[in-house]
Coordinates of C-alpha atoms in Angstrom, one line a residue:
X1 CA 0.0 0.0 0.0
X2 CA 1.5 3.2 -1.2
X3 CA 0.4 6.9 1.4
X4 CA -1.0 9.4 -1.0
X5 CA -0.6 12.9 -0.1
X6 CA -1.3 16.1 -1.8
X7 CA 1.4 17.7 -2.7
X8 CA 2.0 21.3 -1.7
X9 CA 1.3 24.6 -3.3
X10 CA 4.3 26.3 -4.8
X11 CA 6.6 28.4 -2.3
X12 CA 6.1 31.7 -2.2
X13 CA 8.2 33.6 -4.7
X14 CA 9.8 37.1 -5.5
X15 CA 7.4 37.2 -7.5
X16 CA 4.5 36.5 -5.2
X17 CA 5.9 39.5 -2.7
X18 CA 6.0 41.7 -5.8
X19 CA 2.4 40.9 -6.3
X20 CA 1.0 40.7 -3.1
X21 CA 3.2 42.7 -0.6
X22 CA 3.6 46.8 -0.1
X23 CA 6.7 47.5 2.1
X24 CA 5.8 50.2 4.7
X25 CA 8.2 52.3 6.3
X26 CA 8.0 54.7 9.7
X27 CA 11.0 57.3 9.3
X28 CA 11.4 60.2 11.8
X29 CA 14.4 62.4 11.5
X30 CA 16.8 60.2 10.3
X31 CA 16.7 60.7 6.5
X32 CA 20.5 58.9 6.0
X33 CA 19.2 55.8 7.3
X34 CA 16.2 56.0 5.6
X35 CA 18.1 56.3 2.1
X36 CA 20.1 53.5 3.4
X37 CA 17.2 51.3 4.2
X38 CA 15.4 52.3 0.9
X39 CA 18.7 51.4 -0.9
X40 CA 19.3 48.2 0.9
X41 CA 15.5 47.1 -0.6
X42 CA 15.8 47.8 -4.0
X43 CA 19.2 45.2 -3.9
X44 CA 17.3 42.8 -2.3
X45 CA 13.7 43.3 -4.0
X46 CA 14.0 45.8 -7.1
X47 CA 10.2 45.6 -7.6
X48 CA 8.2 45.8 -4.6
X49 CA 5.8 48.6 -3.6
X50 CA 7.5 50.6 -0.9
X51 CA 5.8 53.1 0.8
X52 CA 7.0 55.5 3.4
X53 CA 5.2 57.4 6.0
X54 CA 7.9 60.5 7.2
X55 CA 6.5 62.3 10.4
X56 CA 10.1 64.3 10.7
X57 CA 11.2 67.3 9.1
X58 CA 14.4 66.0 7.2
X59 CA 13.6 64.9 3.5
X60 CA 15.5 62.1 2.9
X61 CA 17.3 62.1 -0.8
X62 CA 15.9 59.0 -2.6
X63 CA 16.1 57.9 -5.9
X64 CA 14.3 54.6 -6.2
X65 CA 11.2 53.9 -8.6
X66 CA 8.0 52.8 -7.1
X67 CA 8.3 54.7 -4.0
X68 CA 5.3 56.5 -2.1
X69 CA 6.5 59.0 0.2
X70 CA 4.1 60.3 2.5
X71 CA 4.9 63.4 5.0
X72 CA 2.7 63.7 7.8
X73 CA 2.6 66.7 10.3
X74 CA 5.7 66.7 12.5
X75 CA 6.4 64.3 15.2
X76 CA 2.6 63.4 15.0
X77 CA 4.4 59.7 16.5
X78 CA 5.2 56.4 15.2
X79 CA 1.3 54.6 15.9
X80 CA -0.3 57.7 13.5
X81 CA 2.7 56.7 10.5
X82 CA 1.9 52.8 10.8
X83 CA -1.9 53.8 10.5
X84 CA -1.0 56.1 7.8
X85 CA 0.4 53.1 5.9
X86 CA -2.5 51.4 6.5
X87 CA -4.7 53.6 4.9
X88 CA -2.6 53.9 1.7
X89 CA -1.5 50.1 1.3
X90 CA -3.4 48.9 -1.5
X91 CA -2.1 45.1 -1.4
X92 CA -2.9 41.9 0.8
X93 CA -0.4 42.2 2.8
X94 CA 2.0 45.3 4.7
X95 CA 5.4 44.7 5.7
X96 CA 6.2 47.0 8.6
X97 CA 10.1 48.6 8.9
X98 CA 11.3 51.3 10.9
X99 CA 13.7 53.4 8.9
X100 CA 17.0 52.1 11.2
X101 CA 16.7 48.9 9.6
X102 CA 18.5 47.2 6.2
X103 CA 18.0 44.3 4.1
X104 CA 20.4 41.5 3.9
X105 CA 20.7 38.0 2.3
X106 CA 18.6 36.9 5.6
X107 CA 15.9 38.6 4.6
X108 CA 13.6 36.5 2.7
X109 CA 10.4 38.3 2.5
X110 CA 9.4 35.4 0.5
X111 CA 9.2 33.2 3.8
X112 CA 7.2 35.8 5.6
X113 CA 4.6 35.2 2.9
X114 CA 4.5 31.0 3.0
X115 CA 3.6 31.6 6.5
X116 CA 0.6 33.7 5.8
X117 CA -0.6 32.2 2.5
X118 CA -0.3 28.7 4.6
X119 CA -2.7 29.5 7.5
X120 CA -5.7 32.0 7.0
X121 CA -5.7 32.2 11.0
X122 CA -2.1 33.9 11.1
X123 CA -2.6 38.1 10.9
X124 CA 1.1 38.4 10.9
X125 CA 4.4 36.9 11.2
X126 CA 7.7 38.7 12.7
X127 CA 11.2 37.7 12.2
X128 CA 14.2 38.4 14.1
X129 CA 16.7 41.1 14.1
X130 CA 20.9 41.2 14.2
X131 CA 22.9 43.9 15.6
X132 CA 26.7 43.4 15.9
X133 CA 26.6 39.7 15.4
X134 CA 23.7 39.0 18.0
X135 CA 20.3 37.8 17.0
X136 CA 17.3 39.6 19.1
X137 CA 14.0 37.7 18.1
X138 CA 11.5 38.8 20.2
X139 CA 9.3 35.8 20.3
X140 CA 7.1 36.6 23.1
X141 CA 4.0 35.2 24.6
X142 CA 1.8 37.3 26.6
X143 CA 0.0 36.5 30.3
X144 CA -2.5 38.3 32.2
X145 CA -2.8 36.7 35.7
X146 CA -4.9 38.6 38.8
X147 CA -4.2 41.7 36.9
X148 CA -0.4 41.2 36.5
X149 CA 0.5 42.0 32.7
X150 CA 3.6 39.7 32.3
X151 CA 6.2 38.6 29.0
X152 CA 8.0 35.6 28.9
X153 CA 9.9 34.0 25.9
X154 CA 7.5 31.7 24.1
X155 CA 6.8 28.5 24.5
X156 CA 4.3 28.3 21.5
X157 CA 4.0 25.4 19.6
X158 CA 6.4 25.0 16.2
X159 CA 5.0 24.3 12.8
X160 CA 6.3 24.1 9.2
X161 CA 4.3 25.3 6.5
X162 CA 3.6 23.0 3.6
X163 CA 7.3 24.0 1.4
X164 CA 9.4 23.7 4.8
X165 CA 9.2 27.3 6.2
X166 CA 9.4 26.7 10.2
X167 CA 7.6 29.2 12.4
X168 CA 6.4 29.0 16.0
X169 CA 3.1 30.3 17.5
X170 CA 3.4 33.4 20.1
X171 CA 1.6 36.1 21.5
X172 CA 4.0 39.1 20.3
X173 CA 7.0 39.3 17.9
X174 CA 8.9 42.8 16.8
X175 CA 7.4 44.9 14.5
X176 CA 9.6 43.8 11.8
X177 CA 6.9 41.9 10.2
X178 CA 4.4 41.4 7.7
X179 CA 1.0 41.9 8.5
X180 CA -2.5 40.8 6.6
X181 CA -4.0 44.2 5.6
X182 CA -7.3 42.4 6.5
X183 CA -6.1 42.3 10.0
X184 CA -4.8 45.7 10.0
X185 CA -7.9 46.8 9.1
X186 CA -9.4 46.0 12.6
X187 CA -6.3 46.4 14.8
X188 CA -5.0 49.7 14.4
X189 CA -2.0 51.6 16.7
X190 CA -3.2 53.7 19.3
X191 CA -2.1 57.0 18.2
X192 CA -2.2 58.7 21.9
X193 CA 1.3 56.3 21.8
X194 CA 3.9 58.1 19.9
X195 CA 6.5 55.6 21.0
X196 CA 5.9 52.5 23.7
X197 CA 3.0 51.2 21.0
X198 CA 4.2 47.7 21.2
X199 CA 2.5 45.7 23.8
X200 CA -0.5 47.8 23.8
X201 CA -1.2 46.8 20.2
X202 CA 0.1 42.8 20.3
X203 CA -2.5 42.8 23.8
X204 CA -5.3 44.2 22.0
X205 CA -4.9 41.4 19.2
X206 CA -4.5 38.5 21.6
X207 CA -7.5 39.9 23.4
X208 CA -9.6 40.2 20.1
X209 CA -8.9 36.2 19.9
X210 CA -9.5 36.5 15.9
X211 CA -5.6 36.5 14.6
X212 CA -2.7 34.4 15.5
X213 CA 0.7 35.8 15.7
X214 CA 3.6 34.0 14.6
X215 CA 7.2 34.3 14.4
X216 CA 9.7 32.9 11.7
X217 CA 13.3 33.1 12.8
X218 CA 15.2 32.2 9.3
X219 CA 13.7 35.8 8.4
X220 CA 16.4 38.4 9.5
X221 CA 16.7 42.2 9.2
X222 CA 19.7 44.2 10.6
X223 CA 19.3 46.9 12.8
X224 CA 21.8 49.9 13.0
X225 CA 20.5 52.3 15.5
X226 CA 21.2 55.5 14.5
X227 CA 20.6 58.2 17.5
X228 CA 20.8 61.9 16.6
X229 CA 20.5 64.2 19.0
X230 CA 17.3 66.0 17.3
X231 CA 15.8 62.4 17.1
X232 CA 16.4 61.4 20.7
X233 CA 15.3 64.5 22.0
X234 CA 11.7 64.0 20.8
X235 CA 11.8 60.0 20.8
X236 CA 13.4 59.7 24.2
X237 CA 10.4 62.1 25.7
X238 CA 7.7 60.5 24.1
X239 CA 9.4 57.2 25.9
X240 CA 9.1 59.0 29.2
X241 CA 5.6 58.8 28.9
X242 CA 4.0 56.5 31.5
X243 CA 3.1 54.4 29.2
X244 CA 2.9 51.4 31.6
X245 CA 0.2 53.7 33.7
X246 CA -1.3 54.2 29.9
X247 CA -1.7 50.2 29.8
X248 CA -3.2 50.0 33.0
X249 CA -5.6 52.1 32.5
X250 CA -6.7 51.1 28.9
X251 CA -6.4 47.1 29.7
X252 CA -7.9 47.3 33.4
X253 CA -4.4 45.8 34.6
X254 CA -3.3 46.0 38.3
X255 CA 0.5 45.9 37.0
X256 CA 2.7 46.1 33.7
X257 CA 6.1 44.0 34.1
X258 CA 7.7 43.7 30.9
X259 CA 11.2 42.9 30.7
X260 CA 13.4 45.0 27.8
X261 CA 14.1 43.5 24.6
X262 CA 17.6 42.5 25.2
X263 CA 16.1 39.9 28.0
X264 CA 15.6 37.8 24.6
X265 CA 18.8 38.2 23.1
X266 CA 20.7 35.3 21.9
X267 CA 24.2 34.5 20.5
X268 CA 23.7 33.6 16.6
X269 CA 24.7 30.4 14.7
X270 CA 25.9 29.0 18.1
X271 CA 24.8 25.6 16.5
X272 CA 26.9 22.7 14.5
X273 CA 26.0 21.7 11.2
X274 CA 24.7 18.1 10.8
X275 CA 23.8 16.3 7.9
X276 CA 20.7 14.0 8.2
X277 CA 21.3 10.5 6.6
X278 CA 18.2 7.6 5.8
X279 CA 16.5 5.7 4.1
X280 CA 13.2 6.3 1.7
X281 CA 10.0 5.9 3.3
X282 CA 11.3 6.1 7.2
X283 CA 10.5 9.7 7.9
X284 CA 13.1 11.9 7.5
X285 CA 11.2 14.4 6.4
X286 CA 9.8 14.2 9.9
X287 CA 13.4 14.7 11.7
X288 CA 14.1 17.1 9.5
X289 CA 11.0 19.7 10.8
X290 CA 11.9 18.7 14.2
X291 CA 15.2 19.8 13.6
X292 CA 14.4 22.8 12.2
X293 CA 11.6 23.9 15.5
X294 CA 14.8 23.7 17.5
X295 CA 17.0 26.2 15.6
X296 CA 18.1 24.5 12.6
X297 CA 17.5 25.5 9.2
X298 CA 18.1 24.8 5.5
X299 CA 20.5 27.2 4.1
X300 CA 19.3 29.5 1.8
X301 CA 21.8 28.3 -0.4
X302 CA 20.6 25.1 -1.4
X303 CA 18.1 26.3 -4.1
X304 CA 15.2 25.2 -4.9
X305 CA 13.2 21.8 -4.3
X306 CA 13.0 19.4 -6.4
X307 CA 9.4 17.9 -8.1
X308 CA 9.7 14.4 -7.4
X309 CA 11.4 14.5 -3.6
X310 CA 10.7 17.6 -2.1
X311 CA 14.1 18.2 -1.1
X312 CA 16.7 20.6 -2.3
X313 CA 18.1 19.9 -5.5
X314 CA 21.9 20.3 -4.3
X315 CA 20.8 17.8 -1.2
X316 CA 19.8 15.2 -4.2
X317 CA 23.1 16.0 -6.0
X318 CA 25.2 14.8 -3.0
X319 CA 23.2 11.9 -2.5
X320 CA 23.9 10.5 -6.3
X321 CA 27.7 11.4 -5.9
X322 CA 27.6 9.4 -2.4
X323 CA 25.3 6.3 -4.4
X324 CA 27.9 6.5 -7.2
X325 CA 31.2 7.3 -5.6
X326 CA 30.7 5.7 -2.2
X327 CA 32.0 9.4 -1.1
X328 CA 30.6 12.5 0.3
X329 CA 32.0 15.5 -1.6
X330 CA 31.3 18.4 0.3
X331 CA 33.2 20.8 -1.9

């Protein structure tokens, strides 16, 4: 008896994200990284709608086709330019930046999209972010308890999506993400936040119980904090807002303890390579997943899979040298 399956959509392409996706970004004061940002995109993703929503007074000197630039009034906050993206994104989905960011060869958009197109319950996914070698990811799950808002690193269950992507269930990820307009349409920021909008809006969706958040790790996006002293002075006092009283008050919570970001910090590529050996038909497929929910994952590099196993195409190259040769040639 042979198992029948059906086989899996195509992966998501760059082509799919050209279609489908608008890249949004918040900028505030800091036009050089903005350029940078906007550069870093157009290597990466030549085509995609970007769309930028500038609530500072410094124009930033861009060059790139099939860009939107919105200005806003001044320092009207970072909550009222997300929901200014919102109302001019015109596509499916909305991937959120913040201008301080750029685009590497970890950051697959593409992945992002699996995600979403895989489960109609996911609003949006998150990936993970590097600064100076170390990965922050953010994967957070939520708790209210008697009143007591508390985060903790997730222990959400891990899934792979139907072409291999793995991703893992939480309650908040960083706003490095791609959202589901639809989603976006009934959670909005809270635009009395200028700054401090994060919990209050990943609360509000696990409270809404209608969207899942999930968060992919192989997606990466590498910060470089820039702080000027015009941008601090106005970002900074919007952060001295009580913005944990804010939450209180809004939520009906007794307390706010939320640890900072760097709390979830982690070393990157701290793990060893393996190579997974078997047999047909004795489930390593299966290992492979596992493997990849605890921090492993298929290098980019391997190109695509192939038609009749499912695996990448370089992967089936090394197993005929081995069949042939009775060697591994790893060069």
């Amino acid at each position: 008896m042979r198992r029948l399956s059906a086989r899996a959509a195509p992966p998501a392409s760059r082509e799919d994200v050209d279609r489908l996706v608008t890249i949004g970004i918040t900028a505030f004061k800091r036009p050089n990284a903005l350029a940078r940002l906007v550069g870093s995109i157009r290597t990466h993703y030549p085509k995609t709608a970007v769309l930028i929503a500038d609530n500072g007074d410094e124009a930033a000197d861009l060059s790139a086709e099939n860009v939107v630039y919105l200005q806003l009034p001044f320092d009207c906050g970072l909550s009222a330019s997300r929901n200014a993206l919102i109302d001019r994104n015109e596509r499916p989905f909305l991937l959120v930046l913040e201008d301080d960011f750029v685009f590497t060869e970890e950051t697959r958009i593409e992945r992002f999209l699996d995600v979403l197109l895989s489960d109609p319950t996911i609003g949006v996914v998150g990936g993970a972010l590097t600064h100076d070698g170390v990965v922050v990811d953010f994967a957070t799950d939520l708790e209210v308890f008697r009143g007591s808002l508390t985060a903790s690193r997730s222990r959400g269950p891990c899934r792979v999506t139907p072409n291999g992507v793995p991703y893992q269930l939480v309650d908040m990820t960083f706003n490095f993400a791609l959202f589901r307009q639809e989603m976006l349409q009934e959670h909005r920021w809270d635009e009395n936040l200028k700054a401090c909008e994060h919990v209050d809006f990943f609360l509000a969706v696990k409270r809404g119980a209608r969207w899942r958040v999930a968060f992919c790790g192989s997606v990466r996006c590498r910060h470089e904090h820039v702080w000027k002293d015009s941008y601090s002075r106005f970002r900074f006092g919007a952060r001295n807002l009580d913005y944990r009283g804010y939450l209180r008050r809004k939520h009906s919570l007794e307390s706010v303890q939320i640890p900072p970001r760097r709390h979830f910090a982690s070393i990157r590529d701290t793990k060893p390579d393996l190579i997974l050996f078997g047999v047909e038909a004795y489930e390593t497929s299966v290992v492979a997943r596992m493997l990849r929910c605890l921090g492993w994952h298929t290098p980019s590099g391997t190109g695509e899979l192939s038609d009749e196993h499912r695996e990448p195409t370089a992967i089936e190259k090394l197993n005929a040298g081995l069949l042939r040769t009775g060697s591994l040639d790893l060069d």
